[in-house]
PDB file of C-alpha atoms in Angstrom:
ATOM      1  CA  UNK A   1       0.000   0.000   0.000  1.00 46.00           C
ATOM      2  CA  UNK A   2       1.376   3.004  -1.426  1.00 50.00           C
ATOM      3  CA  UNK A   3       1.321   6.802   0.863  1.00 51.00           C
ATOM      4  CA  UNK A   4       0.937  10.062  -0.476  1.00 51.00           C
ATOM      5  CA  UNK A   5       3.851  11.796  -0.085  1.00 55.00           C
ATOM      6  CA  UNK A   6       4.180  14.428   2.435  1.00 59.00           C
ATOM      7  CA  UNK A   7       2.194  17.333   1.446  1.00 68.00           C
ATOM      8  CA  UNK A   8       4.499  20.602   0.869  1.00 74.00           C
ATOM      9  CA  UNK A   9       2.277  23.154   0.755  1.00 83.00           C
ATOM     10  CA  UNK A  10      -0.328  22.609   3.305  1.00 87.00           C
ATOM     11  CA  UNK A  11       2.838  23.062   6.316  1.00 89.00           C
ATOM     12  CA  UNK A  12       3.961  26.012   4.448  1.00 91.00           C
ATOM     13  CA  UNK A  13       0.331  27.513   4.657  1.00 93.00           C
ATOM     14  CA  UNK A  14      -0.088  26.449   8.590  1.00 94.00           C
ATOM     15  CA  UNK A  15       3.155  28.176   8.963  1.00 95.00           C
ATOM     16  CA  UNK A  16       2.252  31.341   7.155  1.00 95.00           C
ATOM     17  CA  UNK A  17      -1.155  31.245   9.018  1.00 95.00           C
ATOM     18  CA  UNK A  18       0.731  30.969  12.480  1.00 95.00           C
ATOM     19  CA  UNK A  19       3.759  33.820  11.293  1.00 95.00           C
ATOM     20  CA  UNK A  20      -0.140  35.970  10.284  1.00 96.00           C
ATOM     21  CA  UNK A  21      -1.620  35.624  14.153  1.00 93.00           C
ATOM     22  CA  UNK A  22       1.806  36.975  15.431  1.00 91.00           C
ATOM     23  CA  UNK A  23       1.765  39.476  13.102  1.00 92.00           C
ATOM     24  CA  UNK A  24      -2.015  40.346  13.969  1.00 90.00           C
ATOM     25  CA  UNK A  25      -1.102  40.065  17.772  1.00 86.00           C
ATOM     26  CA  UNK A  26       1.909  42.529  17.550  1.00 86.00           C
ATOM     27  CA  UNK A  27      -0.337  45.018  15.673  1.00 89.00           C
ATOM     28  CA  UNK A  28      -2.723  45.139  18.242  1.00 84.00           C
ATOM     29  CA  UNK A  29      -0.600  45.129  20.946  1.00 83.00           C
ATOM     30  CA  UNK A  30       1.787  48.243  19.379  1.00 83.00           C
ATOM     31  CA  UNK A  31      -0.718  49.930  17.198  1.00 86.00           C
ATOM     32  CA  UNK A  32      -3.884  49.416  18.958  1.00 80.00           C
ATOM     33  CA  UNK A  33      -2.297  49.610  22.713  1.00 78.00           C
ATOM     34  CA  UNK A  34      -3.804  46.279  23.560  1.00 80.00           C
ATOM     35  CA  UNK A  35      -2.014  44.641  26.276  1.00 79.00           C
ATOM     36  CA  UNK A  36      -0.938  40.839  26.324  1.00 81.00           C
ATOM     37  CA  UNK A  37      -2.163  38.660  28.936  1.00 79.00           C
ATOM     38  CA  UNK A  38       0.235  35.593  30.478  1.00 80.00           C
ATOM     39  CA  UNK A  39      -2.002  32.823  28.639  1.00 83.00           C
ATOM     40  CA  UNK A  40      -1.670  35.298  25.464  1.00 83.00           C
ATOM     41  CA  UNK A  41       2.107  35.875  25.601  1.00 84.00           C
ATOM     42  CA  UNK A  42       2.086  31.730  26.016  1.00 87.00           C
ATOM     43  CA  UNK A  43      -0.259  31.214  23.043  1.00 90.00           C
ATOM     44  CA  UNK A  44       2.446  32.926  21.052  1.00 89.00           C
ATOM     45  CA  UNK A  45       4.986  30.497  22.253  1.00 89.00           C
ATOM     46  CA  UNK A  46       3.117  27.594  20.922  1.00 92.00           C
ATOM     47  CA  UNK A  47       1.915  29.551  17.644  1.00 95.00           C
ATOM     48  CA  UNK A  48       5.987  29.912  17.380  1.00 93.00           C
ATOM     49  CA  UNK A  49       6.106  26.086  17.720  1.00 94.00           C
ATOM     50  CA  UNK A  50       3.134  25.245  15.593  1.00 96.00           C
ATOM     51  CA  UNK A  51       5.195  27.597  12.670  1.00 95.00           C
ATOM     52  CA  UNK A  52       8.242  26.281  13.025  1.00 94.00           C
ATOM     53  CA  UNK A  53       7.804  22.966  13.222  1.00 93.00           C
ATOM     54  CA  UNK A  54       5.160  23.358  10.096  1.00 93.00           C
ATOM     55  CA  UNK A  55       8.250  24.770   8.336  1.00 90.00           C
ATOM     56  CA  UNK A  56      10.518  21.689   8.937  1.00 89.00           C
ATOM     57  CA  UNK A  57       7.494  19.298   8.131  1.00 88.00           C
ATOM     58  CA  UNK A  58       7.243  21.278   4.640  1.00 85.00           C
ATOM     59  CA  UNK A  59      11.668  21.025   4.172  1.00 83.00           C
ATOM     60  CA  UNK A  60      10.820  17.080   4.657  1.00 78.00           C
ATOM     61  CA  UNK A  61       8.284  16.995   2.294  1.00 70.00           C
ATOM     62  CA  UNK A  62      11.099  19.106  -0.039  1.00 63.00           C
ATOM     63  CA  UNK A  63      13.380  16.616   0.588  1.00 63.00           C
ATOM     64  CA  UNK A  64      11.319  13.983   0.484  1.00 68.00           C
ATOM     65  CA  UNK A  65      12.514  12.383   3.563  1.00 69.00           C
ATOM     66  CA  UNK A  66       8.956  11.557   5.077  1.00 67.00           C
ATOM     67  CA  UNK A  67      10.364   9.206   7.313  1.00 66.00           C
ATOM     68  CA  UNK A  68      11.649  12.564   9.559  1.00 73.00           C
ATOM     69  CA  UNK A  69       8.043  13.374   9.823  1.00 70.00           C
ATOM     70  CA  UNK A  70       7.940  11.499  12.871  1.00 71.00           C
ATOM     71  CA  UNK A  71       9.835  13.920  14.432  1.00 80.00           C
ATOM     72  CA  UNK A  72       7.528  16.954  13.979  1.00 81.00           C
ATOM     73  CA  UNK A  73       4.311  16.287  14.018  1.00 85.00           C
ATOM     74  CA  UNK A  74       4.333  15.543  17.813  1.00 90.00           C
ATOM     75  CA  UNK A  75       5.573  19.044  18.686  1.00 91.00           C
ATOM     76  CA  UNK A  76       3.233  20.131  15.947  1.00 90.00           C
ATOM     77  CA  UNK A  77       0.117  18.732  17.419  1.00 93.00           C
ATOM     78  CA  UNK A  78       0.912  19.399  20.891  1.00 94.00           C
ATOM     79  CA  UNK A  79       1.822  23.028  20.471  1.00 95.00           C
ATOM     80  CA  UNK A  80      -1.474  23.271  18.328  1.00 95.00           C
ATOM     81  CA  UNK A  81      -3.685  21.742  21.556  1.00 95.00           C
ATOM     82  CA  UNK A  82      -2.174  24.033  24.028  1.00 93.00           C
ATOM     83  CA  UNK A  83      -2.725  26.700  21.808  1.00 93.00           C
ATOM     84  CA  UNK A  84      -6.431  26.151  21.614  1.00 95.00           C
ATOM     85  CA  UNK A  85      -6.501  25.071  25.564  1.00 91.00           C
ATOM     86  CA  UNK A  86      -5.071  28.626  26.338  1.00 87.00           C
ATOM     87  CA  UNK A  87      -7.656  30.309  24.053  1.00 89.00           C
ATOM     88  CA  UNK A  88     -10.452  28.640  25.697  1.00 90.00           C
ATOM     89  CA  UNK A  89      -9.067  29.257  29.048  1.00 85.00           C
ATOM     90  CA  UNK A  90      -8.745  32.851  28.241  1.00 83.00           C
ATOM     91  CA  UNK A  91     -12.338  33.230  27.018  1.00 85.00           C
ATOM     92  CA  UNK A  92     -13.686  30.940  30.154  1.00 85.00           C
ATOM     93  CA  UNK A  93     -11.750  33.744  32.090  1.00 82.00           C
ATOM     94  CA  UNK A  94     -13.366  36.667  30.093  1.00 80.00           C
ATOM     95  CA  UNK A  95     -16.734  35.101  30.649  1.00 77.00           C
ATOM     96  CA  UNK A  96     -16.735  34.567  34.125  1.00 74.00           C
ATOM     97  CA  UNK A  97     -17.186  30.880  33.978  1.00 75.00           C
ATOM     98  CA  UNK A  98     -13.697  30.347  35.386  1.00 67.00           C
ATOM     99  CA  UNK A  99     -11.473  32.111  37.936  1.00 69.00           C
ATOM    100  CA  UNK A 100      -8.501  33.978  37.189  1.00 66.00           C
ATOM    101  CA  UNK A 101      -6.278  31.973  40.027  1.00 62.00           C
ATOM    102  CA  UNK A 102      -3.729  30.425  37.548  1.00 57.00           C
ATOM    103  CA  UNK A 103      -2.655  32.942  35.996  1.00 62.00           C
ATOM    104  CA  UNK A 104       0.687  34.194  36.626  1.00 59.00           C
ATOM    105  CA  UNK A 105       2.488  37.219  35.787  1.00 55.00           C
ATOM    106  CA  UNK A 106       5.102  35.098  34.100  1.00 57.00           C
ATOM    107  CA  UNK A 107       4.485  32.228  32.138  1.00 60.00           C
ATOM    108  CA  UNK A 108       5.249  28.518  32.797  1.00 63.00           C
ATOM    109  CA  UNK A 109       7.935  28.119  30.888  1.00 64.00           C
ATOM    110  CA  UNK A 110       9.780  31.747  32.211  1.00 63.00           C
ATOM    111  CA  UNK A 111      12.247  30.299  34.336  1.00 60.00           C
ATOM    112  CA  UNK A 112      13.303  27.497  32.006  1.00 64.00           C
ATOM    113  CA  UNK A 113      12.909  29.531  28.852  1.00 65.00           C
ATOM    114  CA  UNK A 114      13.554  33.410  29.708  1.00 63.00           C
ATOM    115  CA  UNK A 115      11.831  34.287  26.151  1.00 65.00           C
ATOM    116  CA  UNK A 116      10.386  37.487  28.244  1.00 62.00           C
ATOM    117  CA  UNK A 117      14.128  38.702  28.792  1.00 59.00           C
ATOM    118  CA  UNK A 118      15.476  38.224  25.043  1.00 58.00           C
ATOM    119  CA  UNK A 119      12.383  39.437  23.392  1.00 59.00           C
ATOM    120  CA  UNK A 120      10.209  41.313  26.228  1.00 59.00           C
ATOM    121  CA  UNK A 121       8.087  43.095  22.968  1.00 66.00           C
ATOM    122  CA  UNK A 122       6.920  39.672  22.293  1.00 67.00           C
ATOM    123  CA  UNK A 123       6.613  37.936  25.240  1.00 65.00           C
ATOM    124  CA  UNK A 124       6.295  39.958  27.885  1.00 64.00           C
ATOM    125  CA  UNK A 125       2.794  40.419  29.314  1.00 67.00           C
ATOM    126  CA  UNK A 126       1.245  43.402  30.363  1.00 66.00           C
ATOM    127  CA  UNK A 127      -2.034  42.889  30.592  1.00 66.00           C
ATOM    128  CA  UNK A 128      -4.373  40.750  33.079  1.00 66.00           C
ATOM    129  CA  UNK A 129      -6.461  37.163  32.432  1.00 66.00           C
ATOM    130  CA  UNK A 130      -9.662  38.252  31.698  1.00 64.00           C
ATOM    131  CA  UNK A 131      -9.628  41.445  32.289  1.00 65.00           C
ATOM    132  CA  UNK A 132      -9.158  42.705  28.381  1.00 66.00           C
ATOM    133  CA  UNK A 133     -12.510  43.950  27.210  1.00 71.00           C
ATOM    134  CA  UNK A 134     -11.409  44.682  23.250  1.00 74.00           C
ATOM    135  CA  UNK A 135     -13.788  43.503  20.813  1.00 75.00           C
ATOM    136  CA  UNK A 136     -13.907  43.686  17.018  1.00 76.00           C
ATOM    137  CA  UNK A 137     -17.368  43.709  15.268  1.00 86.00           C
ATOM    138  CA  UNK A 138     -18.533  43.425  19.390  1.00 83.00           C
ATOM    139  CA  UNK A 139     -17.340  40.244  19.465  1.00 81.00           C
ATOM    140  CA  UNK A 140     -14.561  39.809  21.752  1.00 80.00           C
ATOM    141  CA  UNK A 141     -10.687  39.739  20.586  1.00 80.00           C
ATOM    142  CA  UNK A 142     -10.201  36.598  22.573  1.00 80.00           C
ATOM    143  CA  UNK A 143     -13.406  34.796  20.604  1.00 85.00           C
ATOM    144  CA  UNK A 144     -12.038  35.767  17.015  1.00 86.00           C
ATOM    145  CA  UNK A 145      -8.471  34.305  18.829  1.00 86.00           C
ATOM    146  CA  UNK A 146     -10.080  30.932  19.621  1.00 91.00           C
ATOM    147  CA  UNK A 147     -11.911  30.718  16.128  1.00 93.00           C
ATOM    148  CA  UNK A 148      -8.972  31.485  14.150  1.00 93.00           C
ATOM    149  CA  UNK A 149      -6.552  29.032  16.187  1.00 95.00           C
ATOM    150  CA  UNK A 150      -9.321  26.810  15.986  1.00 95.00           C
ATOM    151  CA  UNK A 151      -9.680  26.686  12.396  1.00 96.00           C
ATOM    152  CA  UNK A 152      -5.913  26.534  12.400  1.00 94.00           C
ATOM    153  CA  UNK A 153      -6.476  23.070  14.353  1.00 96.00           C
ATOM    154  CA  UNK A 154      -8.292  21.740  11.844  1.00 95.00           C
ATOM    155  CA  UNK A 155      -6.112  22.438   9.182  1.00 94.00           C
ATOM    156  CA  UNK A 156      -3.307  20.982  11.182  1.00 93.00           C
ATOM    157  CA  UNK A 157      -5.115  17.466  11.294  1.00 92.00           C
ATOM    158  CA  UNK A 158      -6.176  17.973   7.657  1.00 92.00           C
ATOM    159  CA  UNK A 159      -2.912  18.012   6.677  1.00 87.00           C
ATOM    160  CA  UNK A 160      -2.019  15.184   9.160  1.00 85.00           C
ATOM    161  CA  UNK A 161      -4.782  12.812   7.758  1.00 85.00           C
ATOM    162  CA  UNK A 162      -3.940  13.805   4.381  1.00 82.00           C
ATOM    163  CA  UNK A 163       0.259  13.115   4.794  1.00 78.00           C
ATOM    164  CA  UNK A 164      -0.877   9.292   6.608  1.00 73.00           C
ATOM    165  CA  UNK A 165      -3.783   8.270   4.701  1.00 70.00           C
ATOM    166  CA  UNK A 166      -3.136   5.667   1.999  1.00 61.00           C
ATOM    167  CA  UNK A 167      -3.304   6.796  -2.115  1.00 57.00           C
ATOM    168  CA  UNK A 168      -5.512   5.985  -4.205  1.00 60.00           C
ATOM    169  CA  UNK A 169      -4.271   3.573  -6.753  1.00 50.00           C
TER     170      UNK A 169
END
């Protein structure tokens, strides 16, 4: 039973999609004075991972090595989950539905990975969990966050299902 080959394209899109939400992010946060919460500043971490590893998934399907797949997709997928766990945490927060206890002024990952310290623009957080009240369209920024990561999800395991799934003969 024959594979399709590693698609190239469809990592090369997730990665543009995930290098597009950064870019959105840092526009609202420097043109629009909107300020970062922790679990934002950490969904940027894993939109970082969800990119980059996208990249090297599309260099394997370049050089056709599909074998080193293996290595990326795990990082891939698991960035992409905590990314849409954060959201939804975020927007439970917004809501009122949960409590803002676990959230930190640092992320998790500060002490291990001082990304705050080399790029404090980035990921530094300035605002509070929940306590962001920006909407476009009146919905809320966080909302149009989780739908977009969401969607980005999908794509993720569209691309997954379509790099494992056997080819037609």
């Amino acid at each position: 039973m024959t594979r399709h080959p590693l698609p190239i394209a469809l990592p090369l899109i997730i990665a543009l999609l995930c290098a597009a939400m950064l870019g959105g992010a840092l526009l609202t946060q420097f043109w629009m004075g909107w300020e970062p919460c922790t679990l934002c500043v950490q969904i940027r971490l894993w939109l970082c991972v969800v990119g980059f590893s996208a990249l090297l998934l599309s260099f394997v399907g370049l050089v056709k090595q599909n074998w080193l797949a293996f290595l990326f997709w795990p990082p891939l997928l698991a960035a992409a989950v905590m990314a849409v766990i954060d959201n939804a945490h975020v927007v439970l927060i917004e809501t009122g539905v949960m409590e803002s206890t676990s959230c930190s002024p640092f992320p998790f990952y500060s002490d291990y990975l001082p990304l705050h310290e080399y790029w404090p623009d980035v990921f530094m957080s300035g605002g509070i969990c929940g306590q962001n009240h920006y909407s476009i369209f009146a919905i809320p920024f966080t909302v149009w966050t989780l739908l977009s990561i969401s969607a980005l999800f999908l794509l993720i395991l569209f691309t997954l299902w379509r790099s494992i799934r056997p080819a037609n003969r």
